[in-house]
PDB file of C-alpha atoms in Angstrom:
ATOM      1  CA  UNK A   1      52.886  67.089 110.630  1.00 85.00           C
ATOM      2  CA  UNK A   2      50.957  63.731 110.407  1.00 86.00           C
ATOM      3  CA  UNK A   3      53.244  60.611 109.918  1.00 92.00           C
ATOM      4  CA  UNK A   4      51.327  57.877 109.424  1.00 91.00           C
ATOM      5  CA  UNK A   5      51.756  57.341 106.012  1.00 92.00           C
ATOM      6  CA  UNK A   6      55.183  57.176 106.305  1.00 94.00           C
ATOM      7  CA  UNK A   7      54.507  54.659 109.058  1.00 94.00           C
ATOM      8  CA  UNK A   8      53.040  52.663 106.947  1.00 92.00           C
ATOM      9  CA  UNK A   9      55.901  51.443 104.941  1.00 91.00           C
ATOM     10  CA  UNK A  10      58.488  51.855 107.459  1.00 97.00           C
ATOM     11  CA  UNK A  11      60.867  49.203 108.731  1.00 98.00           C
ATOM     12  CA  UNK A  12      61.323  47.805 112.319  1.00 98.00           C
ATOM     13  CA  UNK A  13      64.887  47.913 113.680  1.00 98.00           C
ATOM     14  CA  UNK A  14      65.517  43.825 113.189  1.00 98.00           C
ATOM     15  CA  UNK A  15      63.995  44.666 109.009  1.00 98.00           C
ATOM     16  CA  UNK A  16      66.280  47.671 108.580  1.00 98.00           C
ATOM     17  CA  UNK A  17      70.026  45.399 110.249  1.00 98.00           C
ATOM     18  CA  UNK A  18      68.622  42.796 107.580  1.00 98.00           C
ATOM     19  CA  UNK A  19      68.410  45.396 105.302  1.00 97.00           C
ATOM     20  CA  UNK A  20      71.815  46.243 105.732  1.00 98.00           C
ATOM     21  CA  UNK A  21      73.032  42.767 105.551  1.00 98.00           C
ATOM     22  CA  UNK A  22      71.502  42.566 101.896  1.00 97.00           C
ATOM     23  CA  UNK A  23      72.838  45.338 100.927  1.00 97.00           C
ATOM     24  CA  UNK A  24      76.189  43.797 101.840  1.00 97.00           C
ATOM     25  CA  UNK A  25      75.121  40.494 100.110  1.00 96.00           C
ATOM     26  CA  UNK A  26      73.740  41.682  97.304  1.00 96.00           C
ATOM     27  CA  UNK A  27      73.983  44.390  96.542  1.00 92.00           C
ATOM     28  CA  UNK A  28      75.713  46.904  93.602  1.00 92.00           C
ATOM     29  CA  UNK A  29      79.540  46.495  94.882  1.00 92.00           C
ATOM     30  CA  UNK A  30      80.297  49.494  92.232  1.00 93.00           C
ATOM     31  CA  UNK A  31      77.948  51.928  93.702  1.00 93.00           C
ATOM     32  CA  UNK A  32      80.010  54.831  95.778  1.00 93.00           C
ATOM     33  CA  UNK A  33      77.636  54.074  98.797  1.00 94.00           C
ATOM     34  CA  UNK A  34      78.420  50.171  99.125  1.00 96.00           C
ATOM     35  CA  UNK A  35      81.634  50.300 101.162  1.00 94.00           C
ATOM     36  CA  UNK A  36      80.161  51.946 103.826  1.00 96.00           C
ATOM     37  CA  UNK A  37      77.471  49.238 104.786  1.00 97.00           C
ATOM     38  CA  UNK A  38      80.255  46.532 106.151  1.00 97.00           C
ATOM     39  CA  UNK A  39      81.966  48.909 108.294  1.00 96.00           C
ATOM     40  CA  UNK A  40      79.031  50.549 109.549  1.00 97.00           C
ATOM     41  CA  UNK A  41      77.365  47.310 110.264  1.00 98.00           C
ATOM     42  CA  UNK A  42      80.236  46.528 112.622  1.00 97.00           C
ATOM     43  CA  UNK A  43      79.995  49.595 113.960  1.00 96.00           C
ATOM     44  CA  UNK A  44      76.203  48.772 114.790  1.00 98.00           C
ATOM     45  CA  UNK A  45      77.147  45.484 116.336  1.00 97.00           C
ATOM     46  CA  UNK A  46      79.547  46.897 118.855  1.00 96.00           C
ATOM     47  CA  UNK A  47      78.051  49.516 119.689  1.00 96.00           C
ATOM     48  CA  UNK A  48      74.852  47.319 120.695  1.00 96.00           C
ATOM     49  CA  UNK A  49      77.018  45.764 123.090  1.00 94.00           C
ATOM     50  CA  UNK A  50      78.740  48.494 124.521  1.00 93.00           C
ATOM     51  CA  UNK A  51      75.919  50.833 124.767  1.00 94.00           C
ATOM     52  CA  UNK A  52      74.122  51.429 128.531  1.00 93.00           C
ATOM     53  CA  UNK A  53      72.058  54.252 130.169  1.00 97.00           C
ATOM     54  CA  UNK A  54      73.303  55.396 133.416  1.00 97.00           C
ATOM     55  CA  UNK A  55      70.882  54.399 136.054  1.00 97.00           C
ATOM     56  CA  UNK A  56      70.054  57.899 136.504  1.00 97.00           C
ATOM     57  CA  UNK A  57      69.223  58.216 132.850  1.00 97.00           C
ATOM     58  CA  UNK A  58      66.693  55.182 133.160  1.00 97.00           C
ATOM     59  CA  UNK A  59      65.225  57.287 136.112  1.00 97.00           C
ATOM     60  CA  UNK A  60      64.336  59.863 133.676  1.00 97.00           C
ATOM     61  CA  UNK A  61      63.329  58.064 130.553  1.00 97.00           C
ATOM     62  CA  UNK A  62      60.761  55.694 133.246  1.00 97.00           C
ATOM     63  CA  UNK A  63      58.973  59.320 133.481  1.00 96.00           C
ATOM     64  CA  UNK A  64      57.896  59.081 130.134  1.00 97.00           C
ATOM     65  CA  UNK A  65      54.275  59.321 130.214  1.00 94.00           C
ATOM     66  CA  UNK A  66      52.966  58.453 126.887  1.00 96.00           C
ATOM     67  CA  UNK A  67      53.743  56.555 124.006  1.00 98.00           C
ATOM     68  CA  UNK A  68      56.082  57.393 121.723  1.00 98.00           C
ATOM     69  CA  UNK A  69      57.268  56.348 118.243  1.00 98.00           C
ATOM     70  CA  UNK A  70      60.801  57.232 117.301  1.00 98.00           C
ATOM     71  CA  UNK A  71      61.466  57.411 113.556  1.00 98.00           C
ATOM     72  CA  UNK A  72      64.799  56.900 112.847  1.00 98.00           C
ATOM     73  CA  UNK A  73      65.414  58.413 109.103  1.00 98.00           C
ATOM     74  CA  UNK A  74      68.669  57.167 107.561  1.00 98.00           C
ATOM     75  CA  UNK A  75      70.460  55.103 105.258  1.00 98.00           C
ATOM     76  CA  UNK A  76      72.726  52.205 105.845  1.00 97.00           C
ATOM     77  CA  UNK A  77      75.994  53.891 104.392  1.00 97.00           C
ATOM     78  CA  UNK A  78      75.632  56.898 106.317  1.00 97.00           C
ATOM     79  CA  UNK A  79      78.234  56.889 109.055  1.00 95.00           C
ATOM     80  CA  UNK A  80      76.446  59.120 111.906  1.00 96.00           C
ATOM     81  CA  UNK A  81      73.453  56.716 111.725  1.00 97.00           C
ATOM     82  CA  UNK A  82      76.070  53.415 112.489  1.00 97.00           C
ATOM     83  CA  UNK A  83      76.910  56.006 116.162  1.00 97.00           C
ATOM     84  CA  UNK A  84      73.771  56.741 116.744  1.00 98.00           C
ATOM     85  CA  UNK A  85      70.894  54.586 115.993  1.00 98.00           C
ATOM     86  CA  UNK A  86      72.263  51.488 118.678  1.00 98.00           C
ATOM     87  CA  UNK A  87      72.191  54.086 121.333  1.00 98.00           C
ATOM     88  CA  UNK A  88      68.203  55.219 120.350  1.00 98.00           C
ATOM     89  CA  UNK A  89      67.686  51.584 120.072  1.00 98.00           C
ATOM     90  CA  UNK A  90      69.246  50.762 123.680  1.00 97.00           C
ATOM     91  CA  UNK A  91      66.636  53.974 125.132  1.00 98.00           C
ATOM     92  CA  UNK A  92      63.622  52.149 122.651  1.00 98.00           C
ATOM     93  CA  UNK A  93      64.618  48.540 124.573  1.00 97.00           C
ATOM     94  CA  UNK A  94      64.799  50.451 127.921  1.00 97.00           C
ATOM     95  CA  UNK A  95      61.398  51.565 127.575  1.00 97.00           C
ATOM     96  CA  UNK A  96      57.900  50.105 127.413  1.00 97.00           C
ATOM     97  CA  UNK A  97      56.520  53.543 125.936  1.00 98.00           C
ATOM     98  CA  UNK A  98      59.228  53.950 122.894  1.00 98.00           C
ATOM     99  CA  UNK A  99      59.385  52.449 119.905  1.00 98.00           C
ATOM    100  CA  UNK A 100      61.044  52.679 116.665  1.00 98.00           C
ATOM    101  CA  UNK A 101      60.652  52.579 112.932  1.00 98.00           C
ATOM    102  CA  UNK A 102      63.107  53.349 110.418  1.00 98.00           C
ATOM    103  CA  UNK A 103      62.365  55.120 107.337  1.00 98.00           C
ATOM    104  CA  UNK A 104      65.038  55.140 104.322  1.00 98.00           C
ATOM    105  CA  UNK A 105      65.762  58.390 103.312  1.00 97.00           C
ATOM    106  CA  UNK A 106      66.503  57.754  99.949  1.00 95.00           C
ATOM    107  CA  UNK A 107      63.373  55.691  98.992  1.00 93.00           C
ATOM    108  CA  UNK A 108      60.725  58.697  99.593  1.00 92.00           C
ATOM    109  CA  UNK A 109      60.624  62.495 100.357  1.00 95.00           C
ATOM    110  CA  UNK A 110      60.146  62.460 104.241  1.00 97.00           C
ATOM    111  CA  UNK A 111      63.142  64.110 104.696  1.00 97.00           C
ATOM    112  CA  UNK A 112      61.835  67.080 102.754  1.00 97.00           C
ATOM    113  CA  UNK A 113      60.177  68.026 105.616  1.00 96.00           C
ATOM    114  CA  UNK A 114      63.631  67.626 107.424  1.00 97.00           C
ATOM    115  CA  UNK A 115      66.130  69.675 105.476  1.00 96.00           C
ATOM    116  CA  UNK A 116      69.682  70.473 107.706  1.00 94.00           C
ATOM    117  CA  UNK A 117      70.684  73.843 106.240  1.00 92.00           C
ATOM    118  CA  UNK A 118      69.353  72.912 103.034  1.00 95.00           C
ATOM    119  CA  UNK A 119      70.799  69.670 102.981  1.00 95.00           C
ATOM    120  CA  UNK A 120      69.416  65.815 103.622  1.00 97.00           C
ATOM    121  CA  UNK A 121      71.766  65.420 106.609  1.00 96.00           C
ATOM    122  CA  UNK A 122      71.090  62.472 108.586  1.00 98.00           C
ATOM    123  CA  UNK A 123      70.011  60.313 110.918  1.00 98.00           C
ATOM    124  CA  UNK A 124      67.017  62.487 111.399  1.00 98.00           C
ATOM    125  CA  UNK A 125      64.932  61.571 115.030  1.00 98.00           C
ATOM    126  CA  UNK A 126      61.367  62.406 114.927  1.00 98.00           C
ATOM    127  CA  UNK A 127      59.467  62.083 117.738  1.00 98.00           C
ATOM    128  CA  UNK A 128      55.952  60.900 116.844  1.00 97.00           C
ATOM    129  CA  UNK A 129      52.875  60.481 119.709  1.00 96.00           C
ATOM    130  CA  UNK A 130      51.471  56.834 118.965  1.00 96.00           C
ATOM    131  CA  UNK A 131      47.892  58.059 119.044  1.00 95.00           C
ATOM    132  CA  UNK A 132      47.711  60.824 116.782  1.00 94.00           C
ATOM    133  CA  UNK A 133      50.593  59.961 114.579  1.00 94.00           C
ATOM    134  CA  UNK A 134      51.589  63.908 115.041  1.00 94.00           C
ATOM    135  CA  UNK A 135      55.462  65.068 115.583  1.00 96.00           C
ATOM    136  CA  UNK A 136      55.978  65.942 118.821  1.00 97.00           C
ATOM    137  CA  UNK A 137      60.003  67.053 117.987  1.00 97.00           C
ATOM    138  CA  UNK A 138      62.912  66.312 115.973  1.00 98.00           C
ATOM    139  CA  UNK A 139      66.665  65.716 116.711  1.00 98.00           C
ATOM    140  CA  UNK A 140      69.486  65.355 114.736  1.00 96.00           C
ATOM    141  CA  UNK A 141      71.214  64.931 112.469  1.00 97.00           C
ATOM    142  CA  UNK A 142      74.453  64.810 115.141  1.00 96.00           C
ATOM    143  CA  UNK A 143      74.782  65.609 118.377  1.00 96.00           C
ATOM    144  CA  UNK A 144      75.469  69.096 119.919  1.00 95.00           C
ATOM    145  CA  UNK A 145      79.031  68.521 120.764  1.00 96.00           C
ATOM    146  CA  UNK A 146      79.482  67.800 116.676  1.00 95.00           C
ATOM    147  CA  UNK A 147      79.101  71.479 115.642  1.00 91.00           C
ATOM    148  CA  UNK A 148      82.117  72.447 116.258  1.00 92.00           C
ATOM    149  CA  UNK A 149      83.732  70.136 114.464  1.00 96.00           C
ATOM    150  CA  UNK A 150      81.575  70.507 111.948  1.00 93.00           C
ATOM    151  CA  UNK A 151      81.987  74.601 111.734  1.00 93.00           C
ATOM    152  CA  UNK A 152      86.004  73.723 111.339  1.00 94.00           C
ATOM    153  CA  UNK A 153      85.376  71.401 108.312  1.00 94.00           C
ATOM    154  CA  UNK A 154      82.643  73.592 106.781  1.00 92.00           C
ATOM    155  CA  UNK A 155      85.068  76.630 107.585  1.00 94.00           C
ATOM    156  CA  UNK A 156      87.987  74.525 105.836  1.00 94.00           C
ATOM    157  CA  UNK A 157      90.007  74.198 109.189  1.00 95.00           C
ATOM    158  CA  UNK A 158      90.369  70.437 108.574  1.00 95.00           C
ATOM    159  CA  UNK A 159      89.562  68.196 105.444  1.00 94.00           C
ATOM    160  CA  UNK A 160      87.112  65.461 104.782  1.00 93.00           C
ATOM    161  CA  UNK A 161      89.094  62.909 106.473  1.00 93.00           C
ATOM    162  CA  UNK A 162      90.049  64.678 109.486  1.00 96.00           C
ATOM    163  CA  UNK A 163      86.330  65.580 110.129  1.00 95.00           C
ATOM    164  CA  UNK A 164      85.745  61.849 110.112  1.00 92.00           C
ATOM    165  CA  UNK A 165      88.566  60.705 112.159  1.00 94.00           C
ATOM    166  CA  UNK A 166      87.678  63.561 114.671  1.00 96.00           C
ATOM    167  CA  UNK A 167      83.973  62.677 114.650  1.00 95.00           C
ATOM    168  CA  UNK A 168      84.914  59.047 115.614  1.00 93.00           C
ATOM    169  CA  UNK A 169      87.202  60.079 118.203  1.00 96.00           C
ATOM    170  CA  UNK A 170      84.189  62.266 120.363  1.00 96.00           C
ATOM    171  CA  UNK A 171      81.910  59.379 119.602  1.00 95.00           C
ATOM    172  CA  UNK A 172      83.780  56.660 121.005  1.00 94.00           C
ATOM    173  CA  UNK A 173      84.585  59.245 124.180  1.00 95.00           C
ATOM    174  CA  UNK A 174      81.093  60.445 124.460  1.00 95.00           C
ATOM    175  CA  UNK A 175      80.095  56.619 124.453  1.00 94.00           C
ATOM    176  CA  UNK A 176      76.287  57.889 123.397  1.00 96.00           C
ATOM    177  CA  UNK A 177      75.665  60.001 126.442  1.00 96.00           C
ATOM    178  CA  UNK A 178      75.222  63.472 124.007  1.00 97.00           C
ATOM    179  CA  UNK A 179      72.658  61.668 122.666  1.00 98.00           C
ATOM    180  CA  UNK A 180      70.915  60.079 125.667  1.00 98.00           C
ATOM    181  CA  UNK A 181      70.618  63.112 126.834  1.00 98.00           C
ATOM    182  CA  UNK A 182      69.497  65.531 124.254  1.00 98.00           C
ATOM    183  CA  UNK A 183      66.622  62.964 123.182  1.00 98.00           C
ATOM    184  CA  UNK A 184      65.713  62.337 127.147  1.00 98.00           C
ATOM    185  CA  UNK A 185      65.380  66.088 127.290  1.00 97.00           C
ATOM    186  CA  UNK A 186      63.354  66.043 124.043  1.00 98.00           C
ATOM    187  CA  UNK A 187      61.134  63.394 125.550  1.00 97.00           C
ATOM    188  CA  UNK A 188      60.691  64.431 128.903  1.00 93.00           C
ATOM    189  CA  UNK A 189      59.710  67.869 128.734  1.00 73.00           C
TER     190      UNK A 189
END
């Protein structure tokens, strides 16, 4: 699948965190979404600060051998995105061959192309070659180690809010390195 045009009216990483800040400013306090954007903004923050490849993961990623554009597909409300778009950002600043743009999910039908089981799960990863604006691979919407936890919700083994509280537990132990890893292997192949 060609991206470009989706290129086109994508956002860079600093245009999508002011984004989010409007959103927070301005935006429609009633709307089910808005409470998300603060906390998940914070999240973002942090995790920019906390956030570091191993030196053997920099090893790897410095094998990259062409260019690569990472589209990030999300929404600022969405929780998974807050977990892992610093860490894709931190392997984009790491690397003179990646870069990033962000496409909104809700504001066109990209992620149409992207369905989870049916469903517009996000933060979708697409791996795009600069030159010919073709996919080279997707990732996402979660890390590997999230399916389980995932299964026991679906399954009805825990509720809504012990899915959350148990996906924020295995991302602040993970620390990003599911995800490192799974795009590096993605990347480098």
């Amino acid at each position: 699948m060609n991206l470009e045009k989706y290129l086109e009216g994508s956002l860079s990483w600093e245009q999508y965190l002011a984004h989010i800040k409007d959103v927070i400013e301005n935006g429609d306090k009633e709307k089910d979404t808005y409470q998300y954007y603060p906390l998940n903004l914070t999240r973002i923050e942090r995790l920019l600060k906390k956030i570091e490849l191993s030196d053997a993961q920099k090893e790897k990623l410095a094998k990259l051998d062409r260019e690569i554009i990472l589209v990030e597909i999300t929404e600022g409300w969405c929780g998974d995105a807050s977990q892992i778009l610093p860490v894709v950002e931190n392997m984009v600043s790491e690397s003179d061959k990646l870069t990033s743009r962000i496409v909104l999910r809700d504001s066109n039908d990209l992620i149409e192309n992207y369905l989870t089981n049916g469903g517009k799960s996000i933060p979708i990863i697409v791996g795009v070659d600069k030159e010919t604006k073709e996919e080279l691979f997707k990732w996402g919407p979660r890390p590997e180690w999230a399916a389980d936890i995932l299964k026991d919700y679906k399954s009805n083994k825990i509720d809504h809010d012990e899915f959350v509280v148990a996906l924020q537990k295995e991302y602040n132990k993970d620390k990003g390195n599911a995800i490192i890893e799974e795009l590096l292997n993605l990347l480098i192949n």
